[in-house]
Coordinates of C-alpha atoms in Angstrom, one line a residue:
X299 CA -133.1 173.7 -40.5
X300 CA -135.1 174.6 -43.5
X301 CA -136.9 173.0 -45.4
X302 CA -134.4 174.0 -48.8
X303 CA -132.2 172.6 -46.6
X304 CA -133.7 168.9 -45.5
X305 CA -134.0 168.2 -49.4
X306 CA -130.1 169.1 -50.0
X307 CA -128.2 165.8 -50.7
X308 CA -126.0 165.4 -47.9
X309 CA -123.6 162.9 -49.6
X310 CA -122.5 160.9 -53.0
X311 CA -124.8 158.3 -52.1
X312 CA -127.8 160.6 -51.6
X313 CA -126.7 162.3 -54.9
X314 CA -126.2 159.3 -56.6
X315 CA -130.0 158.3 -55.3
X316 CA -132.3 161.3 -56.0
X317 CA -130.3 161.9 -59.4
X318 CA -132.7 161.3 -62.2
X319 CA -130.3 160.5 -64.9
X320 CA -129.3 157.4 -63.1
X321 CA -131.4 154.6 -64.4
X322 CA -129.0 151.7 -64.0
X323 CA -130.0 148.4 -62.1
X324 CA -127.6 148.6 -59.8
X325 CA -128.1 151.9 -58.5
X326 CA -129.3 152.1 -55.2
X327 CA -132.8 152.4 -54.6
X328 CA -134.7 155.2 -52.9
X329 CA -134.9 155.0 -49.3
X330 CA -133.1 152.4 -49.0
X331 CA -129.9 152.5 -46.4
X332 CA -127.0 150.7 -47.9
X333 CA -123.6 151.1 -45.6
X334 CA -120.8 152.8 -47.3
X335 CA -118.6 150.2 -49.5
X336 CA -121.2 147.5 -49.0
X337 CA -122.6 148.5 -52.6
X338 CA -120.9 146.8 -56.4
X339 CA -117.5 146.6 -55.9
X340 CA -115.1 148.2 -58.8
X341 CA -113.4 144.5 -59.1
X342 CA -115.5 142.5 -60.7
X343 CA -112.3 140.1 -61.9
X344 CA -112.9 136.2 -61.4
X345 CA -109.1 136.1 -60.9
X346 CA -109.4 138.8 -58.0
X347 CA -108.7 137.4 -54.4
X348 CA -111.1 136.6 -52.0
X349 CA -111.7 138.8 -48.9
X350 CA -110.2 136.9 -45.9
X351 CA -107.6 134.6 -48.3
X352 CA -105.0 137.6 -48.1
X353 CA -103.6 136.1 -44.6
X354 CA -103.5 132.0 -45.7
X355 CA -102.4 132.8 -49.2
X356 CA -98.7 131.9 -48.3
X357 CA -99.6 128.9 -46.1
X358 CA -102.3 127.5 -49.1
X359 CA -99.8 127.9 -51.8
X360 CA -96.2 126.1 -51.4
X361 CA -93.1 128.0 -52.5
X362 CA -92.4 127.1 -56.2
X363 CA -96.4 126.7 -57.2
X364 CA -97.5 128.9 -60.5
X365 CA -98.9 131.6 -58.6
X366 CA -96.1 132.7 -56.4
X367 CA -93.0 134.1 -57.4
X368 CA -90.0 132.7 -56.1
X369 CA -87.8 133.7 -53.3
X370 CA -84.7 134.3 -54.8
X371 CA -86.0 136.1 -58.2
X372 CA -85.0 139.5 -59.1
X373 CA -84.9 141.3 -62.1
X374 CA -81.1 142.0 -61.9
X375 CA -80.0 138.4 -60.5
X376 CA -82.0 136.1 -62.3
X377 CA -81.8 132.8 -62.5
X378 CA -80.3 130.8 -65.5
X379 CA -83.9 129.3 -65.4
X380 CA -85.5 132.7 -67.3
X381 CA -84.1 133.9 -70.1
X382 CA -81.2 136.3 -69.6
X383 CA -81.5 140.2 -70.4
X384 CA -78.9 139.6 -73.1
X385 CA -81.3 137.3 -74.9
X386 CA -79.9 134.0 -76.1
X387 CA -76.7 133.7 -78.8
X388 CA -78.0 133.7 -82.5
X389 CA -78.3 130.6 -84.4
X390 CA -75.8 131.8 -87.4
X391 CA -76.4 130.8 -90.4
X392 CA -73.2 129.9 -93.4
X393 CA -73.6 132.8 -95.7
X394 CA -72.1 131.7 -98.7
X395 CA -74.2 129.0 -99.2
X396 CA -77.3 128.9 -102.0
X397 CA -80.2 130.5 -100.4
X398 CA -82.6 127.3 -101.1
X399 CA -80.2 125.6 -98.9
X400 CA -80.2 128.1 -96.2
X401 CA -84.0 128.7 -96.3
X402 CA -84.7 125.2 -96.2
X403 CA -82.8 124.6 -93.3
X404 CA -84.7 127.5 -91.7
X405 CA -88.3 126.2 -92.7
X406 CA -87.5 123.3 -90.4
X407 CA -87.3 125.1 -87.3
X408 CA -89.3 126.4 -85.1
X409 CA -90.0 129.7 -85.2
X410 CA -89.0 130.3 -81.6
X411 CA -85.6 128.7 -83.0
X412 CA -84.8 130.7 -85.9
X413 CA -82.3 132.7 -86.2
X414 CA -83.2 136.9 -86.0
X415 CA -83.1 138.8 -88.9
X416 CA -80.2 141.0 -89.0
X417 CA -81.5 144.8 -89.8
X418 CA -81.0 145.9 -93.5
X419 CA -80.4 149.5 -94.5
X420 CA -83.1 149.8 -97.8
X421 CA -83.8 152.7 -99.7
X422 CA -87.8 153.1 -98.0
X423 CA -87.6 155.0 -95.2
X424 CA -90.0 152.9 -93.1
X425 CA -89.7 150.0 -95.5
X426 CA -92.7 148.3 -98.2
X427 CA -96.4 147.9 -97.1
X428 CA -96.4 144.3 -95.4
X429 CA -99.2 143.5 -98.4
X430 CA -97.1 144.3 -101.0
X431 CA -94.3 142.0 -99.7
X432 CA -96.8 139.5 -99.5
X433 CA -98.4 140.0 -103.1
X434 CA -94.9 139.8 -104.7
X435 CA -94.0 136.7 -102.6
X436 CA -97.0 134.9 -103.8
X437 CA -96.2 135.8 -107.6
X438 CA -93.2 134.0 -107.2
X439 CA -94.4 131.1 -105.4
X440 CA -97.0 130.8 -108.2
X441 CA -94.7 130.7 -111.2
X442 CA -91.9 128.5 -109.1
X443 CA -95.1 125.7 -108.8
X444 CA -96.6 125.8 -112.1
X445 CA -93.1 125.2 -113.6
X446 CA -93.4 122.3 -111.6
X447 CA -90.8 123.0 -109.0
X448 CA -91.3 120.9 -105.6
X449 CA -93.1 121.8 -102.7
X450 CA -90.3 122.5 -100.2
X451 CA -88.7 124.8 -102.5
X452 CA -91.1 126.6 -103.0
X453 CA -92.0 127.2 -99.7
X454 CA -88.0 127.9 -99.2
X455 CA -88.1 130.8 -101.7
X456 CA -91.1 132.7 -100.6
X457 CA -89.8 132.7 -97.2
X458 CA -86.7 133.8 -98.6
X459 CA -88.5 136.6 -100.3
X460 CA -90.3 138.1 -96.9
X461 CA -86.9 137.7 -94.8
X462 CA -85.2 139.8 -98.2
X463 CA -87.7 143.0 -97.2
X464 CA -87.9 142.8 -93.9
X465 CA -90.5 140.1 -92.6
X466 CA -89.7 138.1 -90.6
X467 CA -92.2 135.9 -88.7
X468 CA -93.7 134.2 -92.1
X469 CA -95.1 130.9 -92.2
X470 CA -95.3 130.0 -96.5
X471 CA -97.9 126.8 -97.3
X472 CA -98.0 125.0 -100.5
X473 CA -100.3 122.8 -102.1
X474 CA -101.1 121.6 -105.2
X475 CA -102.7 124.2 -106.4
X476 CA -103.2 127.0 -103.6
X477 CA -100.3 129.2 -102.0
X478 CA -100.6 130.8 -98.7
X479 CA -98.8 133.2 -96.6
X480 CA -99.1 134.2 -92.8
X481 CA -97.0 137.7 -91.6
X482 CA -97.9 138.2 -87.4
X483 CA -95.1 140.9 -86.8
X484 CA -95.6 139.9 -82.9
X485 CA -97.7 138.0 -80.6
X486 CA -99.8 140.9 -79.7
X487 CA -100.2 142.4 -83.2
X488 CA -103.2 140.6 -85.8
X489 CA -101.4 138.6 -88.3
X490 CA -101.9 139.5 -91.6
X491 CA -102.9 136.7 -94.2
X492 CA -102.9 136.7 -98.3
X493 CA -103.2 133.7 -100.6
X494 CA -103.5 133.1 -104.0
X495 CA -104.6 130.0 -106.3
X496 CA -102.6 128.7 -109.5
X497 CA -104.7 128.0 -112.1
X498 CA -102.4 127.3 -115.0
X499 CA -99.4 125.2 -115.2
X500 CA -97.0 125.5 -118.4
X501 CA -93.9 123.9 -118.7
X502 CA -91.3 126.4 -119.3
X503 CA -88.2 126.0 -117.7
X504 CA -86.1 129.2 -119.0
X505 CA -88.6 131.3 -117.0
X506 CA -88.0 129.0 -114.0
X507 CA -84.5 129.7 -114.4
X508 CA -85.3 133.6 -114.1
X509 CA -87.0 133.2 -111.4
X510 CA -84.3 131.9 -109.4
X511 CA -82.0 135.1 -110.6
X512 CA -84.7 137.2 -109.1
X513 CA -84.7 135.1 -105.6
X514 CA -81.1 135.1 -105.7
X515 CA -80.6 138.6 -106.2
X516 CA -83.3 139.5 -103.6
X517 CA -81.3 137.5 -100.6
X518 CA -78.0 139.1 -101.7
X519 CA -77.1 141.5 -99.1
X520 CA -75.5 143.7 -101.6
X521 CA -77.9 143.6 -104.7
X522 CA -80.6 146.0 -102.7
X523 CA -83.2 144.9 -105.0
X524 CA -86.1 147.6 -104.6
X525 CA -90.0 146.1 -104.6
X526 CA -90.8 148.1 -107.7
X527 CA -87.4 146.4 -109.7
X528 CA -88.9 143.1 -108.6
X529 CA -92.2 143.9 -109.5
X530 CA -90.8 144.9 -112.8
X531 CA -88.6 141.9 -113.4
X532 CA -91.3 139.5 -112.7
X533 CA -94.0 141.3 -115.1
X534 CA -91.0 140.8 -117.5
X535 CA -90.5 137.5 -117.3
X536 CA -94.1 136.9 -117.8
X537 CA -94.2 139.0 -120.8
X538 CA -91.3 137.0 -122.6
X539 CA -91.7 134.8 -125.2
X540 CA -90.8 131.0 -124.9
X541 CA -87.3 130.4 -126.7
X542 CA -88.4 128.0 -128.6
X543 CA -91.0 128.3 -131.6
X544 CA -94.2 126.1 -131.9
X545 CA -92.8 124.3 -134.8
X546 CA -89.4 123.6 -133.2
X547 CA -91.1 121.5 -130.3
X548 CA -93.0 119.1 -133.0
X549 CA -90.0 118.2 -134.4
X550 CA -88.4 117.9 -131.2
X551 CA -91.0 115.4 -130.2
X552 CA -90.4 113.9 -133.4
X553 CA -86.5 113.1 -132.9
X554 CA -86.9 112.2 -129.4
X555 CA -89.4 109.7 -130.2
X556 CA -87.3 108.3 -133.1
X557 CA -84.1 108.3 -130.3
X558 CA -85.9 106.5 -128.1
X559 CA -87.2 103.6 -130.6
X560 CA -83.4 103.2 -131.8
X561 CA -82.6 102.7 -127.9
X562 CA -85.4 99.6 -127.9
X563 CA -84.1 98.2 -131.1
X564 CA -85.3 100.4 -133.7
X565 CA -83.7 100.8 -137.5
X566 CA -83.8 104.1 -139.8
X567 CA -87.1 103.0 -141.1
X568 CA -89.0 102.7 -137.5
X569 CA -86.8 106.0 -136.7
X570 CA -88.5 107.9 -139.4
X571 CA -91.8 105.9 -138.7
X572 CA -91.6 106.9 -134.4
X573 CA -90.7 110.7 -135.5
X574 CA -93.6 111.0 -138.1
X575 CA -96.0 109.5 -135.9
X576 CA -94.9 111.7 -133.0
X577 CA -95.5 114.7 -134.8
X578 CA -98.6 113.9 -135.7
X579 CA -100.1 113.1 -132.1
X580 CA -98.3 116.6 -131.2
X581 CA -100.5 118.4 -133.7
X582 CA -103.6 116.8 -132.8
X583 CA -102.5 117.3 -128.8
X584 CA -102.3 121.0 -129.8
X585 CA -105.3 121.0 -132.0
X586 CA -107.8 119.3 -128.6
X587 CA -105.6 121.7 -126.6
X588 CA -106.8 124.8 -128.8
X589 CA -110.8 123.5 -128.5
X590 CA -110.6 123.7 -124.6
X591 CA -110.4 119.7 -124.0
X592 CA -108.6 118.3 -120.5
X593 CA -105.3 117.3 -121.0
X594 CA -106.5 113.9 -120.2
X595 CA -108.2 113.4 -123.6
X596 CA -105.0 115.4 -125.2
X597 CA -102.7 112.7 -124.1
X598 CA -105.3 109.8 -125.6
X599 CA -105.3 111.4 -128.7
X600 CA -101.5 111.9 -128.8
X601 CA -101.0 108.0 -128.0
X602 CA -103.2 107.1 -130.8
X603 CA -100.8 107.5 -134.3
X604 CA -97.5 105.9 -133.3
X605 CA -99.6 103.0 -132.0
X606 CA -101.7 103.2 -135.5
X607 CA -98.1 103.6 -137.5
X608 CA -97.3 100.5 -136.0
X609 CA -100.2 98.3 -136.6
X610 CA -99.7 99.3 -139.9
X611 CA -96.7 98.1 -140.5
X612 CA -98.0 94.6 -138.9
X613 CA -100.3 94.3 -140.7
X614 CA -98.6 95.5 -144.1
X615 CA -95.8 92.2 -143.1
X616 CA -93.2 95.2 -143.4
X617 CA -90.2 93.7 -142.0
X618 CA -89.3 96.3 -139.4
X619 CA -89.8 96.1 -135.6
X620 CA -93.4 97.5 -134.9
X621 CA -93.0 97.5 -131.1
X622 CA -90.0 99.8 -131.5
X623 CA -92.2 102.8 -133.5
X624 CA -94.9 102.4 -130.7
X625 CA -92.3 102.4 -127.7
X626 CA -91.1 105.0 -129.1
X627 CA -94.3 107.0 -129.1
X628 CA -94.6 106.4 -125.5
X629 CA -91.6 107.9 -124.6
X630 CA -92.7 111.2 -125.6
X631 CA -95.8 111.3 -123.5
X632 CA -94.9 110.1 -120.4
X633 CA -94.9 112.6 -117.3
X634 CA -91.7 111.7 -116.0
X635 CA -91.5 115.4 -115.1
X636 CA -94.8 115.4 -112.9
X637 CA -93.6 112.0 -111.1
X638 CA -90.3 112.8 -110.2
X639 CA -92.0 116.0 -109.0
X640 CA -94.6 114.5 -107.0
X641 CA -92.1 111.6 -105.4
X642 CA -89.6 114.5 -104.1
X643 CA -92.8 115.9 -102.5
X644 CA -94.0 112.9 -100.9
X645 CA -90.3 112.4 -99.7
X646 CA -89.8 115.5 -98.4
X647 CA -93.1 115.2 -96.5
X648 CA -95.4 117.4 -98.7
X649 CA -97.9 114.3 -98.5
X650 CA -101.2 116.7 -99.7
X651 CA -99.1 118.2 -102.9
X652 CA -97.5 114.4 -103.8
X653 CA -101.0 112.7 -103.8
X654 CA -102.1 115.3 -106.0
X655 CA -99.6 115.2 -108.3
X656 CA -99.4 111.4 -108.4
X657 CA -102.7 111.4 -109.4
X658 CA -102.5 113.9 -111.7
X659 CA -99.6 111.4 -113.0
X660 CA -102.2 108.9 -112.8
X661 CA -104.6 110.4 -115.3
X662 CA -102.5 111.1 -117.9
X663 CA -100.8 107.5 -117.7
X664 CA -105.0 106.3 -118.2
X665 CA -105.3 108.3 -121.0
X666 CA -102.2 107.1 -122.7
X667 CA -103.4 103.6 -122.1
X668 CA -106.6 104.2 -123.1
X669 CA -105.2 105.7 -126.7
X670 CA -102.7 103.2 -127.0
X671 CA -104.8 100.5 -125.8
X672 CA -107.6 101.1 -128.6
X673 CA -105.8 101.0 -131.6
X674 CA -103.5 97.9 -130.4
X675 CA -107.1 95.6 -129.9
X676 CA -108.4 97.1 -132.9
X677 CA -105.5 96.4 -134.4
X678 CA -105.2 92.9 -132.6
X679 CA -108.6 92.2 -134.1
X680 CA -108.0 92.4 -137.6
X681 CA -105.6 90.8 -137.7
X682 CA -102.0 92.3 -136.6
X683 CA -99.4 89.9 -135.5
X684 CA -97.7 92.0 -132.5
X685 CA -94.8 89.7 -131.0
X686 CA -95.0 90.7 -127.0
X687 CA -91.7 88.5 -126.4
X688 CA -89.8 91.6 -128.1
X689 CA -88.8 92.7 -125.4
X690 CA -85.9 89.8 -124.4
X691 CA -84.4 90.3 -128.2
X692 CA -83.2 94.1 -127.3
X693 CA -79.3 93.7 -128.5
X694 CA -76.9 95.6 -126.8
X695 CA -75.7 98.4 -129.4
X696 CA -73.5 100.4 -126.8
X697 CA -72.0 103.1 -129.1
X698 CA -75.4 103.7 -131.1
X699 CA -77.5 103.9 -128.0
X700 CA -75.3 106.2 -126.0
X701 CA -75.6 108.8 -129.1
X702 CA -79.1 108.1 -129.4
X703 CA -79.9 108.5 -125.7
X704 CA -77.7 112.2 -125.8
X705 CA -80.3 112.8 -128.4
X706 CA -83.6 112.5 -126.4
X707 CA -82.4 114.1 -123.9
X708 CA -81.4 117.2 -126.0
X709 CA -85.0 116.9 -127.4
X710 CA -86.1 116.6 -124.0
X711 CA -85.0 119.7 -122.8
X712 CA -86.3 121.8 -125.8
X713 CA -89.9 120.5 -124.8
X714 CA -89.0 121.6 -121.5
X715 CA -88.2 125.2 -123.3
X716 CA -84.9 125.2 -121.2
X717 CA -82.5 127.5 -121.5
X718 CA -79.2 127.3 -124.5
X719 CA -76.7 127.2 -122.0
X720 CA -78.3 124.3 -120.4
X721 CA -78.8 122.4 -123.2
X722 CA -75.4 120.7 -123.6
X723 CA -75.6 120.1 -119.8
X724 CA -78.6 118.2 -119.7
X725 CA -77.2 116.2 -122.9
X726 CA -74.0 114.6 -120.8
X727 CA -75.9 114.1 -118.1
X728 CA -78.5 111.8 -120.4
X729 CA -75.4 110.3 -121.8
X730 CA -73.8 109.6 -118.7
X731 CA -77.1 108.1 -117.3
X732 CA -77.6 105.5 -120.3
X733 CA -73.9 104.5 -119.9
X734 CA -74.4 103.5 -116.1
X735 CA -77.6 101.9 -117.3
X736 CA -76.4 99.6 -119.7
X737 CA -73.1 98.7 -118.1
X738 CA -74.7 97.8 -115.1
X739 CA -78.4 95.8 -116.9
X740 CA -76.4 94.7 -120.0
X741 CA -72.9 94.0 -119.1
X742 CA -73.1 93.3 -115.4
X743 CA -76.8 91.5 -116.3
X744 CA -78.2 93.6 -112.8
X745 CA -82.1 93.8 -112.9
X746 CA -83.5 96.3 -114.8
X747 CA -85.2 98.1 -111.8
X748 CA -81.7 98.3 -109.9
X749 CA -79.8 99.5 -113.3
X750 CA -82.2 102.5 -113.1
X751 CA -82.2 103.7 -109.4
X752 CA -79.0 103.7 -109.5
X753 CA -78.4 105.4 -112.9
X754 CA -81.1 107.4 -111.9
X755 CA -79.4 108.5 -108.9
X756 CA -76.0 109.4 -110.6
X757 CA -78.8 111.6 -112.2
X758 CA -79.7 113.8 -109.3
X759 CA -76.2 113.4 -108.2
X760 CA -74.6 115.3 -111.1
X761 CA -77.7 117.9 -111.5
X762 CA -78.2 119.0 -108.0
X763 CA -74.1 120.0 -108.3
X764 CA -74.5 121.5 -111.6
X765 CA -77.6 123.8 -110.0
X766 CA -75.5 124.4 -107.0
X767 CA -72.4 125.3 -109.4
X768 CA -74.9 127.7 -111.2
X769 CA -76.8 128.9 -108.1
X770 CA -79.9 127.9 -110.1
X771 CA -82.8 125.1 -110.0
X772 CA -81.9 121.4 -110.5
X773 CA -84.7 120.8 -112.6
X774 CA -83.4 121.3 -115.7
X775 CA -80.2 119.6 -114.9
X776 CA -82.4 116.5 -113.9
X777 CA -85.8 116.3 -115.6
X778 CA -84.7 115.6 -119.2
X779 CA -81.4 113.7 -118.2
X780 CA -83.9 111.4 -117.0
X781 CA -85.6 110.5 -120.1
X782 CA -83.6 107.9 -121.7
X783 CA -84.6 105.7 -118.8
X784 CA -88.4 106.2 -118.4
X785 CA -89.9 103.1 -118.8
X786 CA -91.6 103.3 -122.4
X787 CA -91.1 99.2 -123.3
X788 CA -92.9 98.0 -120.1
X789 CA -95.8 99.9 -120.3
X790 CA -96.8 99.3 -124.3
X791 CA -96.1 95.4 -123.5
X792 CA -97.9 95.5 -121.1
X793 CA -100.9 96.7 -123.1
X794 CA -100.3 94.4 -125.9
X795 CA -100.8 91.6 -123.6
X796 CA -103.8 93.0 -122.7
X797 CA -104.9 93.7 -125.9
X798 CA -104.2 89.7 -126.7
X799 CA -106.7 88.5 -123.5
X800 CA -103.5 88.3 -121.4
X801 CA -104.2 89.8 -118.6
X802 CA -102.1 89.0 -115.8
X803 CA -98.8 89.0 -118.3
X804 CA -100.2 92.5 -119.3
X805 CA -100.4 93.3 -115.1
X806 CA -97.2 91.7 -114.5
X807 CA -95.3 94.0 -117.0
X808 CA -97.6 97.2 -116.1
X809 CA -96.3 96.9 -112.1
X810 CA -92.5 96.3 -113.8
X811 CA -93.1 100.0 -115.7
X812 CA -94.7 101.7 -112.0
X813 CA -91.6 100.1 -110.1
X814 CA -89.1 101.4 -112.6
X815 CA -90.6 105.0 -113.0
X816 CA -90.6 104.7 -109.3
X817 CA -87.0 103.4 -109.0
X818 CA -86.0 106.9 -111.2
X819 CA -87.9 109.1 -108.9
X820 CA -86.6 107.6 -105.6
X821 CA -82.8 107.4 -107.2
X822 CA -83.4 111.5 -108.5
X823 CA -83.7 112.5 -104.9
X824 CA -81.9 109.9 -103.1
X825 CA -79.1 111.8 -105.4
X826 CA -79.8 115.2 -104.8
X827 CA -79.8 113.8 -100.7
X828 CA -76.4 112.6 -101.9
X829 CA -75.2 115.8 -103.3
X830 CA -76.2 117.6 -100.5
X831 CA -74.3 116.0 -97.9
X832 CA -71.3 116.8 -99.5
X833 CA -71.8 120.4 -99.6
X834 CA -71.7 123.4 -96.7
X835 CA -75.2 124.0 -96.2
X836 CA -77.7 124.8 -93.4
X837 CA -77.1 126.3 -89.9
X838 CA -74.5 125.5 -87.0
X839 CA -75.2 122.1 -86.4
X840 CA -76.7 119.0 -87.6
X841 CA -79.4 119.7 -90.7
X842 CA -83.0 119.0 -89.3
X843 CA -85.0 116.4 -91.3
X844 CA -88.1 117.2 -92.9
X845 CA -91.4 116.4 -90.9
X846 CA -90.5 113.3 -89.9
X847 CA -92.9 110.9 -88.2
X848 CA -91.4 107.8 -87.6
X849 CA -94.4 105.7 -88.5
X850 CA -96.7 107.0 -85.5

């Protein structure tokens, strides 16, 4: 044998050894014998079996453990343990009822439990970008919270939005003032994640009511709502103008103040008085509001001239009822909307967005007290006899009272910038609620907290079937039905005790005002519950409850 031919590799191995290119570790070093298939082997898996297990693998591991596969599977005769080939029946849902209904009931399932999304024919070929879907959704969640919608639906209309184009596996989040959305198409795809943080908040409750249309038309089978109409009908919304003018909402504060003294007792004179210094703390609200201050220090500075207008006419000896033109006032600034708003959360089990909104309640019921509070010790101080045993000599005027309590509401729900058709709604409903409230505190001489769940309740009762009548939000149906009963007289005696060094009477009749604004927040959705129960709603089967915990 040459010597050409003593250097020629003779195998892979030898190749593999004299190559010069190979500089791994592992390869095999030079002139060193390794037997064939004792060298790395190409299974470096921990879950690979070990050499010499193969033949005590079905002794080791007892029929029915994890890592055998049972006898008597087969892929054609399976066992009604595994899912069956023709999946499992679909969870139908009752089409004809309001979509918040039907997406709420969806929200609390599973997702493993939800029922599939039925294919719909659109006019995209391969349907709209997932980000787009998501963009849109979140422009409607965003305009549905700051209009101070709750929580859960919310979250019920932005699902209802991603299931309108197409998405299905969404998972909407809600806070107080962040919106999330999660799309994973499947478990083996990345999911795809967009949020978006509300900044503002303005009470307008005609645009609410167009945003509803827009959810309702996008979940109608047969509206085929394209993403660039919805795009375009939400930019229009936005642009529109609220209905009602800047001077039309001072002079509806003005008459709902001046209803609501008449309803504590209140004359034409502390009518005119209660309305005139209503206005005024509107204008200076608006002027603080224009220099950039918190709403915090707006609501102080509101609270300040019907409390001053009343002092007044203490000390002026004017024979008219003082604490009528102040209670009056109050009525006008307190966030009945933002606490009914945050209670529904809390009940609903949106814990994060009701502490947040409570205690945005919170604030704005300090800064009342604090406005309200300074003029009555100033006032106090000089000199102004302010009787804080008022309160037991309200007399009963039932005709008087029912008109002036459709009044406050009707005022009411311009502040709320609600739509005209609304309007005469939301006035019966006030009506109605005062009526209960009296016959059952003044005639039937029930406690005042009891008089107002329960008139509070008819409330929610009749506005949740009005919104389901008009396949629209409750809101407006609710929020300014509710004012005739929010609890303006409690809360200003209980400051004027204060103001006179008595403290614990002052406490006393504060905790009285928290337990009847909390009595009309309980008996608002204890109503809508009501309502609901009534009605065809929800999936085959018993509605789910809401994140329920049972205490532990």
């Amino acid at each position: 044998m040459s010597e050409a031919e003593d250097r020629k590799p003779r195998s892979d191995e030898a190749r593999a050894t004299f190559d010069p290119e190979i500089t791994s570790e592992f390869a095999i070093p030079e002139g060193l014998a390794v037997a064939r298939g004792s060298g790395e082997s190409e299974t470096t898996s921990e879950f690979s079996m070990p050499k010499g297990l193969e033949s005590t693998q079905a002794e080791a591991e007892p029929e029915g453990s994890a890592f055998n596969t049972p006898r008597t599977y087969s892929v054609k005769e399976s066992s009604s343990a595994f899912t069956p080939a023709t999946g499992v029946p679909m969870i139908t849902l009752i089409t004809d009822a309001p979509w918040q209904d039907r997406m709420r009931t969806m929200l609390r399932m599973p997702v493993a439990e939800r029922p599939a999304l039925e294919p719909v024919v659109r006019s995209e070929d391969e349907g709209p970008a997932v980000p787009r879907v998501l963009d849109l959704t979140l422009r409607i969640g965003e305009l549905l919270l700051a209009g101070g919608e709750g929580a859960e639906d919310v979250e019920a209309a932005m699902f209802a939005v991603c299931r309108s184009y197409g998405l299905d596996r969404c998972e909407p989040t809600v806070t107080f003032t962040l919106l999330s959305i999660t799309h994973q198409p499947s478990l083996v795809e990345d999911p795809v994640t967009a949020s978006r943080t509300v900044r503002r908040r303005g009470t307008d409750y005609t645009r609410l009511a167009a945003v509803f249309r827009l959810v309702d038309d996008l979940t109608d089978a047969e509206a085929h709502v394209s993403l660039e109409e919805a795009y375009g009908r939400l930019a229009e919304m936005r642009r529109n103008r609220h209905p009602y003018p800047g001077w039309a909402l001072t002079l509806a504060s003005g008459l709902l103040a001046g209803a609501a003294s008449v309803l504590v007792g209140g004359d034409a004179i502390v009518f005119v008085a209660a309305a005139l210094g209503a206005m005024l703390g509107d204008r200076l609200a608006w002027l603080c509001a224009g220099r950039g201050l918190p709403e915090f220090y707006q609501f102080t500075v509101a609270a300040m001239p019907p409390a001053a207008i009343g002092v007044a006419f203490a000390l002026a000896h004017v024979d008219v009822k003082a604490s009528a033109v102040i209670t009056g006032g109050l009525f006008a600034l307190l966030p009945g909307r933002a606490l009914v708003a945050g209670v529904q959360d809390g009940l609903t089990g949106f814990y994060i967005t009701a502490s947040a909104r409570l205690l945005e309640v919170m604030y704005f019921f300090v800064g009342i007290v604090i406005g309200v509070l300074t003029i009555l010790y100033f006032g106090v101080q000089i000199g102004g006899e302010l009787n804080p045993d008022a309160l037991m000599n309200i007399q009963s005027r039932p005709v008087l009272q029912i008109l002036a309590s459709m009044v406050l509401s009707l005022t009411f729900a311009v502040l709320l910038q609600q739509e005209r058709s609304t309007v005469l709604w939301v006035t019966l409903n006030g009506g109605v609620a005062w009526s209960v409230y009296g016959a059952l505190h003044y005639t039937a001489n029930l406690s005042p907290v009891a008089s107002t769940a329960a008139a509070a309740g008819l409330v929610g009762l009749f506005g949740q079937l009005l919104a389901r009548y008009q396949f629209a939000s409750a809101l407006p149906f609710t929020t300014a039905a509710i004012g005739p009963l929010l609890p303006g007289s409690a809360t200003y005696f209980g400051l004027l005790s204060i103001a006179q060094n008595h403290v614990d009477k002052g406490l006393v009749s504060l905790a009285k005002a928290v337990s009847l604004a909390m009595a009309i927040a309980i008996g608002v959705n204890l109503g809508s519950e009501i309502s609901r129960l009534t009605l065809r709603i929800g999936s085959a089967g018993k509605r789910r409850a809401a994140k329920r915990t049972r205490g532990f």
